Amino acid sequence: MFLRLLRLLLVFALVISASPSFEAMAQALGQGSIGLITDQQKVIQGLTAKTDDLEKKMQQDGEDDASLVDIRLQLEDLSRAALTSAVAFRPRLTDINNRIEVLGPPPAAGQPQEPDIVTGERQALASEKAEINAVVASAQNLSIRISGLIDKIGNMRSEQFRNFLTKRYALSEALSPQVFSDARDEYANFYKAVSSWLSFAFKFKFQAVLAATFVALGLALVLLVGGRRLFGRIFEADPTVEDPSYLSRLSVAFWSTLLPTLAVGVFLASTVFFFNYYNVLRGDIGVFLNALAAVIAVVFCVNRLTNAALEPRLPNWRLIPVQTGPARWLVRLTTAMAVVIGVNNFLSIINDKMGSPLSLTIARSFVATIVVGIILILMAMLRPFKARDGSWRPWPAWLRYLALALGLFTIAAALLGYIGLALFVSLQVVVTGTALITAYIGFLSAQAIGEEGAFANTTVGRWLSANSSYEDAALDQLGLVVSVAINLMIVLVFLPLILLMWGFQPGDIQAWAYKLATGITIGSVTISVTGILSGIIVFIIGYFLTRWFQGWLDGSVMARGKVDTGVRNSIRLAVGYAGVAVAGLVGISAAGIDLSSLALVAGALSLGIGFGLQNVVSNFVSGLILLAERPFKVGDWIVAGDVSGTVKKISVRATEIETFQRQSVILPNSNLINNAVGNWTHRNKLGRVEIKVGVAYGSDVKQVHAILLEIARSHAMVLKNPEPFVLFSNFGAAALEFEIRVFLADIMNGSVVQNDIRFAVLEKFSDLHIEIPSTPRAVVEVNKPKAWPTDDDKIEADFAEQEQAKVEAAAEAKKLAKSGRKARKPDPS
């Protein structure tokens, strides 16, 4: 209750302090959206009128598939415009809802009445909101209606395609003699139309025809010659190579098919374009020329592909190991099938444009499908392989039966009257089969190039290796990039082509491309290829800007300012991490990913980070502490436990230390934070080194002290302040022990100074005959085995004398025993 009274007091204060009247305030509140509502109502009315016109056009052109696709594209544009009109009110609705929430609900029964100004403002806002909601509802209803029309177009096109495949024609009229007279009349009309156009073109547009033809021919030659210069030996088969690699055969087959076909396509498309540009073509001739260009392109592509894959002249370059004779027949049959299909399509365009009788159309399609079926059967019956015993072998069973099945199916469908189905199958066998085989060869070529070390063996790889500084690893990575690029190119070129062959219209591909680019909604997630690519591009730009700024800051600013190397490294690392992080965040935002949606994922990962990644997080935080506190920097000589060496790199996870044996040791940053670390060059490189010297007992210790002090002072690297010092440190077990202590400006030179002083001590002591004692070594006697005797007779004589002495000693002992006397002991003296 207190809060409500406080709010009423604030409202009264506003009323007293405000000079405008209620009517003026209400007009000011609604003035901003009145114009917007009026404009959007006009927009929606215009969209509704266009939708009505397109719906009428759907009913009129319901049999034309291309017209239905065009209508669908226009309806999709209208739907997006209707949704844009509805979204235009979103800011105003948000503002109205916020103001209504501030005003609060009207007072209930029994409560004090609110001021009239508050009631009037609430009513004005509610009325304005109702008007906006009405406009938004009409826009949404229009969008729903358009979506229904788009679905209806899809159903109509599906029904037309099914009718085309399943419609059965009577062959009695198509095979009657009347067809021949109709064909003669059709030919006469076509000849008359073409001859009249040629007469007009040569009389009035001859220069334009020549200019358009030469420009188109020039573009084709640029593409063809440029391709030959760029791809070199991978464009044509080299007859001097006896055993080409599989990658070389694949590359030659793919590029020798693709590049000439593109050149011919560019020539034909440019010719038609420039003829239209110079107003050379009229309506019917333009349609005929477009159809003829498509036929020529298809026949040329089929012929190039079969020649490239079978190579009748060069057996070593064949992708399919067939014999030369069957290879020639396969090229002829395949080209003939493409010619039949192409001529049939060209004649169908002529028949449609000139209003030919249905019987002529059925007869033409019937003959074409029968010929294609016979060609397929002939191809299946070929025996292209030769066994070791000289016998001919057929195709593999699955391929032979598939070709037979397609040929028999085409002939049977045509004989039963299903001309549309037979014609569709024939067209797919030729055109779709050619596209799929070419794409498959391209995929194999890309896979072979992407293998380890394969790209370096290609012509381009050898040229790059000879004319650039690329190493084998870089060439291998470049091979992977080329492999991905070839795969992407194949998908972008052949997928739309195959879709067009299967009855889809260019508008279908355009609509799918638009949906793929703007976003595909899966549940509550919208995936946009354009957004993802934009995010990647933004991140790459941010990354390289960060690297450039790092280099500029380090080389131009800090280097000129004589900033310490360690400080420069820390600043450079901090700038790099911050720049990459900012580039990543901006890239994610540019990709259309809502960062707030990642909060749930981050919360779910926090538990895993707490348990499984605690060491990683600890090292990361320790790295940030090291970069901030800088207890050591790059170039410092540190001692961490058993590791002693120079700091080479400090990252957020680990620190790289290079020992004096040139071993790189990677220490986690947490070890350097939690344990004691010695730094010889922390604040400066000033340090002390010690050299221990021992002299023999009996030496003049004062003379020794003076000599050692003189040697220390005479070294060029020893500092005068602090001055050198010689310590008589101990009476050792074998020597009198001294210790030379010197200070150096750069402790990294300690080993050099110690080495020089030791040489000087040895030289001086040798001149003054001062002895440096050494620890006595133990003498180990080695029992050498007796040499193998070389005089066997002498050994035998010595052995006989020993045996004789033993016998005499035994006899003497017996004699003494018998006489009872004891043997005399030796004289102890």
CSV table of C-alpha atoms in Angstrom, one decimal, residues 231-468:
chain,number,residue,atom,x,y,z
A,231,PHE,CA,48.9,-28.0,-65.6
A,232,GLY,CA,51.6,-29.1,-68.0
A,233,ARG,CA,52.1,-32.8,-68.3
A,234,ILE,CA,49.0,-33.6,-66.2
A,235,PHE,CA,46.9,-32.3,-69.1
A,236,GLU,CA,47.9,-34.8,-71.8
A,237,ALA,CA,49.2,-38.3,-71.8
A,238,ASP,CA,53.0,-38.6,-72.6
A,239,PRO,CA,53.6,-41.4,-75.1
A,240,THR,CA,57.2,-41.6,-74.0
A,241,VAL,CA,56.3,-42.8,-70.5
A,242,GLU,CA,56.1,-46.6,-70.5
A,243,ASP,CA,54.8,-47.1,-67.0
A,244,PRO,CA,52.9,-44.1,-65.7
A,245,SER,CA,51.7,-44.0,-62.1
A,246,TYR,CA,48.1,-44.4,-61.1
A,247,LEU,CA,48.0,-40.8,-60.0
A,248,SER,CA,49.4,-39.6,-63.3
A,249,ARG,CA,46.7,-41.6,-65.2
A,250,LEU,CA,44.0,-40.3,-63.0
A,251,SER,CA,45.1,-36.7,-63.3
A,252,VAL,CA,45.4,-36.9,-67.1
A,253,ALA,CA,42.0,-38.5,-67.4
A,254,PHE,CA,40.3,-35.9,-65.2
A,255,TRP,CA,42.0,-32.7,-66.4
A,256,SER,CA,42.0,-33.7,-70.1
A,257,THR,CA,38.2,-34.2,-69.8
A,258,LEU,CA,37.4,-31.2,-67.6
A,259,LEU,CA,39.6,-28.4,-69.2
A,260,PRO,CA,38.7,-28.9,-72.9
A,261,THR,CA,35.0,-29.3,-71.9
A,262,LEU,CA,35.2,-26.1,-70.0
A,263,ALA,CA,36.8,-24.4,-72.9
A,264,VAL,CA,34.2,-25.6,-75.3
A,265,GLY,CA,31.5,-24.6,-72.8
A,266,VAL,CA,33.0,-21.1,-72.5
A,267,PHE,CA,33.1,-20.8,-76.2
A,268,LEU,CA,29.5,-21.8,-76.7
A,269,ALA,CA,28.1,-19.8,-73.8
A,270,SER,CA,30.1,-16.7,-74.8
A,271,THR,CA,28.9,-17.0,-78.4
A,272,VAL,CA,25.3,-17.1,-77.3
A,273,PHE,CA,25.8,-14.2,-74.9
A,274,PHE,CA,27.5,-11.9,-77.4
A,275,PHE,CA,24.9,-12.8,-80.1
A,276,ASN,CA,22.2,-11.7,-77.7
A,277,TYR,CA,24.3,-8.6,-76.7
A,278,TYR,CA,24.6,-7.5,-80.3
A,279,ASN,CA,20.9,-8.4,-81.1
A,280,VAL,CA,21.8,-11.0,-83.6
A,281,LEU,CA,19.4,-13.6,-82.4
A,282,ARG,CA,15.6,-13.6,-82.5
A,283,GLY,CA,13.4,-15.5,-80.2
A,284,ASP,CA,13.1,-18.9,-81.9
A,285,ILE,CA,16.7,-19.0,-83.2
A,286,GLY,CA,18.0,-18.1,-79.7
A,287,VAL,CA,16.1,-21.2,-78.3
A,288,PHE,CA,17.5,-23.4,-81.1
A,289,LEU,CA,21.1,-22.1,-80.6
A,290,ASN,CA,20.9,-22.7,-76.8
A,291,ALA,CA,19.7,-26.2,-77.4
A,292,LEU,CA,22.4,-26.9,-80.0
A,293,ALA,CA,25.1,-25.6,-77.7
A,294,ALA,CA,24.0,-27.9,-74.9
A,295,VAL,CA,24.0,-30.9,-77.3
A,296,ILE,CA,27.5,-30.1,-78.6
A,297,ALA,CA,28.8,-29.7,-75.0
A,298,VAL,CA,27.4,-33.0,-73.8
A,299,VAL,CA,28.6,-35.0,-76.9
A,300,PHE,CA,32.1,-33.4,-76.6
A,301,CYS,CA,32.3,-34.2,-72.8
A,302,VAL,CA,31.2,-37.8,-73.3
A,303,ASN,CA,33.7,-38.3,-76.1
A,304,ARG,CA,36.6,-36.7,-74.1
A,305,LEU,CA,35.8,-38.7,-71.1
A,306,THR,CA,35.7,-42.1,-72.9
A,307,ASN,CA,38.9,-41.3,-74.8
A,308,ALA,CA,40.7,-40.1,-71.6
A,309,ALA,CA,39.6,-43.2,-69.6
A,310,LEU,CA,40.2,-45.8,-72.4
A,311,GLU,CA,43.0,-44.2,-74.4
A,312,PRO,CA,42.7,-46.3,-77.6
A,313,ARG,CA,46.1,-45.0,-78.8
A,314,LEU,CA,48.1,-45.4,-75.6
A,315,PRO,CA,47.4,-48.6,-73.7
A,316,ASN,CA,49.8,-47.7,-70.9
A,317,TRP,CA,47.6,-44.7,-69.9
A,318,ARG,CA,44.3,-46.5,-69.7
A,319,LEU,CA,42.4,-46.4,-66.5
A,320,ILE,CA,40.5,-49.5,-67.4
A,321,PRO,CA,42.7,-52.4,-68.6
A,322,VAL,CA,40.8,-53.3,-71.7
A,323,GLN,CA,42.2,-54.3,-75.0
A,324,THR,CA,42.7,-51.8,-77.8
A,325,GLY,CA,40.0,-53.1,-80.1
A,326,PRO,CA,37.2,-53.1,-77.5
A,327,ALA,CA,38.4,-49.7,-76.3
A,328,ARG,CA,37.8,-48.2,-79.7
A,329,TRP,CA,34.4,-49.8,-79.9
A,330,LEU,CA,33.5,-48.5,-76.5
A,331,VAL,CA,34.5,-45.0,-77.5
A,332,ARG,CA,32.4,-45.2,-80.6
A,333,LEU,CA,29.3,-46.7,-78.9
A,334,THR,CA,29.4,-44.3,-76.1
A,335,THR,CA,29.8,-41.3,-78.4
A,336,ALA,CA,27.0,-42.6,-80.6
A,337,MET,CA,24.7,-42.9,-77.6
A,338,ALA,CA,25.4,-39.3,-76.6
A,339,VAL,CA,24.8,-38.2,-80.2
A,340,VAL,CA,21.4,-39.9,-80.3
A,341,ILE,CA,20.3,-38.5,-77.0
A,342,GLY,CA,21.6,-35.0,-77.9
A,343,VAL,CA,19.9,-35.0,-81.3
A,344,ASN,CA,16.7,-36.2,-79.7
A,345,ASN,CA,16.7,-33.3,-77.2
A,346,PHE,CA,17.5,-30.8,-79.9
A,347,LEU,CA,14.7,-32.1,-82.0
A,348,SER,CA,12.3,-31.9,-79.0
A,349,ILE,CA,13.1,-28.2,-78.6
A,350,ILE,CA,12.4,-27.7,-82.3
A,351,ASN,CA,9.1,-29.6,-82.1
A,352,ASP,CA,8.0,-27.7,-79.0
A,353,LYS,CA,8.9,-24.3,-80.5
A,354,MET,CA,7.3,-25.1,-83.9
A,355,GLY,CA,4.2,-26.8,-82.6
A,356,SER,CA,4.8,-30.2,-84.2
A,357,PRO,CA,2.2,-33.0,-84.1
A,358,LEU,CA,2.3,-35.3,-81.1
A,359,SER,CA,2.8,-38.3,-83.3
A,360,LEU,CA,6.1,-36.9,-84.6
A,361,THR,CA,7.3,-36.3,-81.0
A,362,ILE,CA,6.4,-39.8,-80.0
A,363,ALA,CA,8.0,-41.3,-83.0
A,364,ARG,CA,11.2,-39.4,-82.5
A,365,SER,CA,11.5,-40.4,-78.8
A,366,PHE,CA,10.6,-44.0,-79.6
A,367,VAL,CA,13.4,-44.3,-82.2
A,368,ALA,CA,15.9,-42.6,-79.8
A,369,THR,CA,15.1,-44.9,-76.9
A,370,ILE,CA,15.2,-48.0,-79.0
A,371,VAL,CA,18.7,-47.1,-80.4
A,372,VAL,CA,20.0,-46.3,-76.9
A,373,GLY,CA,18.7,-49.6,-75.6
A,374,ILE,CA,20.4,-51.5,-78.4
A,375,ILE,CA,23.7,-49.7,-77.8
A,376,LEU,CA,23.6,-50.6,-74.1
A,377,ILE,CA,23.0,-54.3,-75.0
A,378,LEU,CA,25.9,-54.1,-77.5
A,379,MET,CA,28.2,-52.6,-74.8
A,380,ALA,CA,27.2,-55.3,-72.4
A,381,MET,CA,27.9,-58.1,-74.9
A,382,LEU,CA,31.5,-56.8,-75.6
A,383,ARG,CA,34.4,-59.0,-74.5
A,384,PRO,CA,37.0,-56.4,-73.6
A,385,PHE,CA,39.5,-58.5,-71.6
A,386,LYS,CA,42.0,-61.2,-72.8
A,387,ALA,CA,43.0,-64.1,-70.7
A,388,ARG,CA,46.5,-65.6,-70.6
A,389,ASP,CA,45.4,-68.4,-72.9
A,390,GLY,CA,44.3,-65.9,-75.5
A,391,SER,CA,40.5,-66.2,-75.0
A,392,TRP,CA,38.3,-63.2,-74.6
A,393,ARG,CA,36.5,-62.5,-71.4
A,394,PRO,CA,33.4,-60.4,-70.8
A,395,TRP,CA,32.7,-57.6,-68.3
A,396,PRO,CA,32.3,-58.5,-64.6
A,397,ALA,CA,28.9,-60.1,-64.0
A,398,TRP,CA,27.3,-57.2,-62.1
A,399,LEU,CA,28.3,-54.6,-64.8
A,400,ARG,CA,27.3,-56.8,-67.7
A,401,TYR,CA,23.9,-57.6,-66.1
A,402,LEU,CA,23.3,-53.9,-65.2
A,403,ALA,CA,23.9,-52.8,-68.8
A,404,LEU,CA,21.7,-55.5,-70.1
A,405,ALA,CA,18.9,-54.7,-67.7
A,406,LEU,CA,19.0,-51.0,-68.6
A,407,GLY,CA,19.0,-51.7,-72.3
A,408,LEU,CA,16.2,-54.2,-72.1
A,409,PHE,CA,14.2,-52.0,-69.7
A,410,THR,CA,14.5,-49.0,-72.1
A,411,ILE,CA,13.4,-51.0,-75.1
A,412,ALA,CA,10.6,-52.7,-73.2
A,413,ALA,CA,9.3,-49.4,-71.8
A,414,ALA,CA,9.4,-47.8,-75.3
A,415,LEU,CA,7.6,-50.8,-76.9
A,416,LEU,CA,4.9,-50.7,-74.2
A,417,GLY,CA,4.3,-47.0,-74.9
A,418,TYR,CA,6.0,-45.5,-71.8
A,419,ILE,CA,8.0,-43.1,-73.9
A,420,GLY,CA,8.7,-40.6,-71.2
A,421,LEU,CA,10.1,-43.2,-68.8
A,422,ALA,CA,12.3,-44.8,-71.5
A,423,LEU,CA,13.5,-41.3,-72.6
A,424,PHE,CA,14.3,-40.4,-69.0
A,425,VAL,CA,16.3,-43.5,-68.3
A,426,SER,CA,18.2,-43.1,-71.6
A,427,LEU,CA,19.1,-39.5,-70.7
A,428,GLN,CA,20.2,-40.4,-67.2
A,429,VAL,CA,22.4,-43.3,-68.5
A,430,VAL,CA,24.3,-40.9,-70.9
A,431,VAL,CA,24.4,-37.6,-69.1
A,432,THR,CA,24.2,-38.6,-65.4
A,433,GLY,CA,26.6,-41.5,-66.0
A,434,THR,CA,29.1,-39.2,-67.7
A,435,ALA,CA,28.9,-36.7,-64.8
A,436,LEU,CA,29.2,-39.4,-62.2
A,437,ILE,CA,32.2,-41.1,-63.9
A,438,THR,CA,34.0,-37.8,-64.3
A,439,ALA,CA,33.3,-36.8,-60.7
A,440,TYR,CA,34.4,-40.3,-59.5
A,441,ILE,CA,37.7,-39.9,-61.4
A,442,GLY,CA,38.1,-36.5,-59.9
A,443,PHE,CA,37.6,-37.8,-56.4
A,444,LEU,CA,40.1,-40.6,-57.0
A,445,SER,CA,42.6,-38.0,-58.3
A,446,ALA,CA,42.1,-35.8,-55.2
A,447,GLN,CA,42.5,-38.8,-52.9
A,448,ALA,CA,45.7,-39.8,-54.7
A,449,ILE,CA,47.1,-36.2,-54.5
A,450,GLY,CA,46.2,-36.0,-50.8
A,451,GLU,CA,48.3,-39.1,-49.9
A,452,GLU,CA,51.6,-38.6,-48.1
A,453,GLY,CA,54.4,-37.5,-50.5
A,454,ALA,CA,52.2,-37.8,-53.6
A,455,PHE,CA,51.9,-34.1,-54.4
A,456,ALA,CA,55.7,-33.6,-54.3
A,457,ASN,CA,55.9,-36.2,-57.2
A,458,THR,CA,53.5,-34.3,-59.5
A,459,THR,CA,54.6,-31.7,-62.0
A,460,VAL,CA,53.3,-28.8,-59.9
A,461,GLY,CA,55.0,-30.2,-56.8
A,462,ARG,CA,58.3,-30.7,-58.6
A,463,TRP,CA,58.1,-27.1,-59.9
A,464,LEU,CA,57.4,-25.7,-56.5
A,465,SER,CA,60.2,-27.8,-55.0
A,466,ALA,CA,62.7,-26.5,-57.5
A,467,ASN,CA,61.5,-22.8,-57.6
A,468,SER,CA,60.5,-22.2,-54.0
